[in-house]
Amino acid sequence: MSWTTALQQLDKTGVVEFGIHQMNEKTGTPKWRRHRGGANFRFNTVRSALFSPDKGARAACLGKSSYARDRYSSVATSVVPYVAIWLQGEEWAFLTRAGATEPEVTLVRASALQDLKSGTHGQLLADLALIFGEGAELHGVRHLVSGAIQTP
């Protein structure tokens, strides 16, 4: 998978899968929660899942998602270290992590994200870091800036 091919998926329509790891979650909220269509269908395209100003990966990783904060956080802020997005049925996913200035993104196998378990925060962070590292090694890392995926 190349970035060129991956970026062609941004505007495809279908069931957009969205996985999010949120810290300081309310009791009963899974540490790794997934939205997979049906009642949880929130995005029409991968682009909207990445860049939606209130519910997208970029907003969540920047702590600017009022949806994540108000609905799932047990405190007044929202800390989201990782968000994954992929089109159901596709082999590759975008895995985003919070960065110092802008969220970072790489390409990873969707199957690695589908198999994640919502264990302890420490284990989940380690698993996601390993998946992100493998993607970074194979495909490099880019930044999610306002409305675009940009080479650093």
XYZ file of C-alpha atoms in Angstrom:
152
model
C 0.000 0.000 0.000
C 1.306 3.403 -0.912
C 0.170 6.755 0.394
C -1.090 7.616 -3.090
C -3.371 4.573 -3.074
C -4.450 5.178 0.534
C -5.360 8.803 -0.150
C -7.653 7.650 -2.976
C -9.806 5.994 -0.295
C -10.545 9.300 1.482
C -13.722 10.059 -0.466
C -15.040 6.538 -1.038
C -18.397 5.948 0.600
C -19.276 2.915 2.652
C -19.279 1.820 6.249
C -16.509 3.783 7.954
C -15.081 2.013 10.980
C -13.788 4.207 13.772
C -11.769 2.961 16.751
C -10.796 5.313 19.560
C -8.704 4.968 22.700
C -9.738 7.581 25.227
C -8.227 8.143 28.665
C -10.233 9.354 31.694
C -13.310 7.627 30.333
C -16.593 7.399 32.207
C -17.238 4.187 34.088
C -18.494 1.503 31.746
C -16.965 3.057 28.623
C -14.613 0.663 26.813
C -11.019 1.857 26.671
C -10.979 0.905 22.970
C -14.394 1.646 21.540
C -15.478 0.969 18.005
C -18.174 2.436 15.817
C -19.112 0.054 13.011
C -22.155 1.264 11.170
C -25.774 0.680 12.123
C -26.863 2.928 14.983
C -23.249 4.064 15.377
C -22.853 5.180 11.732
C -21.462 8.694 12.038
C -19.303 9.237 8.965
C -19.973 8.915 5.237
C -16.317 8.903 4.179
C -12.867 8.312 5.618
C -12.149 12.030 5.036
C -15.055 13.075 7.271
C -13.922 10.606 9.958
C -10.426 12.095 9.892
C -11.362 15.781 9.720
C -14.861 16.317 11.154
C -14.383 19.363 13.401
C -16.155 17.831 16.392
C -16.102 14.051 16.020
C -13.146 13.321 13.743
C -9.763 11.829 14.546
C -7.910 15.133 14.301
C -10.261 16.906 16.698
C -10.176 13.974 19.140
C -6.365 13.764 19.191
C -6.133 17.532 19.713
C -8.553 17.345 22.652
C -11.055 19.521 20.763
C -13.849 17.000 20.335
C -16.737 18.099 22.519
C -18.470 14.843 21.559
C -15.673 12.728 23.093
C -15.427 15.028 26.102
C -19.125 15.452 26.863
C -20.262 11.915 26.080
C -17.350 9.768 27.259
C -14.934 11.710 29.498
C -15.165 11.596 33.293
C -13.338 14.943 33.557
C -13.607 18.359 31.900
C -11.040 17.484 29.227
C -10.650 14.709 26.705
C -7.377 12.836 26.254
C -7.298 10.661 23.140
C -3.909 9.145 22.308
C -5.049 7.062 19.278
C -7.840 6.952 16.693
C -8.097 4.460 13.823
C -10.234 4.839 10.722
C -10.870 2.503 7.830
C -13.484 1.660 5.281
C -15.095 -1.674 6.080
C -13.703 -4.345 3.798
C -10.462 -2.468 3.053
C -7.149 -4.028 4.027
C -5.511 -0.800 5.229
C -6.436 1.757 7.880
C -5.277 5.183 8.974
C -3.949 5.106 12.553
C -3.684 8.537 14.126
C -1.926 9.426 17.356
C -1.745 12.636 19.327
C 1.405 14.625 18.513
C 3.230 17.617 19.944
C 1.694 20.075 17.464
C -0.492 18.146 15.013
C -1.730 14.554 15.172
C 0.480 12.044 13.365
C -0.903 9.408 11.013
C 0.408 6.248 9.401
C -1.011 3.312 7.464
C -1.610 -0.010 9.223
C -3.410 -3.257 8.486
C -7.067 -2.989 9.464
C -6.961 -6.562 10.779
C -4.523 -5.499 13.527
C -7.088 -2.972 14.768
C -10.048 -5.326 14.548
C -8.326 -7.751 16.915
C -7.577 -5.194 19.670
C -8.994 -5.880 23.101
C -10.095 -3.200 25.555
C -7.792 -4.273 28.401
C -5.830 -1.946 30.644
C -4.765 1.470 29.380
C -1.127 0.405 29.626
C -1.602 -2.702 27.499
C -3.763 -0.886 24.968
C -1.210 1.939 24.656
C 1.584 -0.605 24.166
C -0.408 -2.521 21.527
C -1.338 0.642 19.615
C 2.236 1.973 19.831
C 3.527 -1.295 18.363
C 0.983 -1.201 15.514
C 1.766 2.476 14.848
C 5.514 1.769 14.891
C 5.158 -1.038 12.353
C 3.110 1.236 10.088
C 5.606 4.069 10.478
C 8.480 1.788 9.561
C 6.724 0.531 6.416
C 4.929 3.695 5.281
C 6.334 6.667 7.178
C 4.445 9.190 9.262
C 2.502 12.228 8.109
C 0.582 14.948 9.936
C -3.150 15.590 10.048
C -3.448 19.313 9.497
C -6.678 21.196 8.948
C -8.346 19.283 6.120
C -5.230 17.541 4.766
C -2.666 14.811 5.341
C 0.709 16.483 5.052
C 4.278 15.228 4.857
C 6.257 16.679 7.797
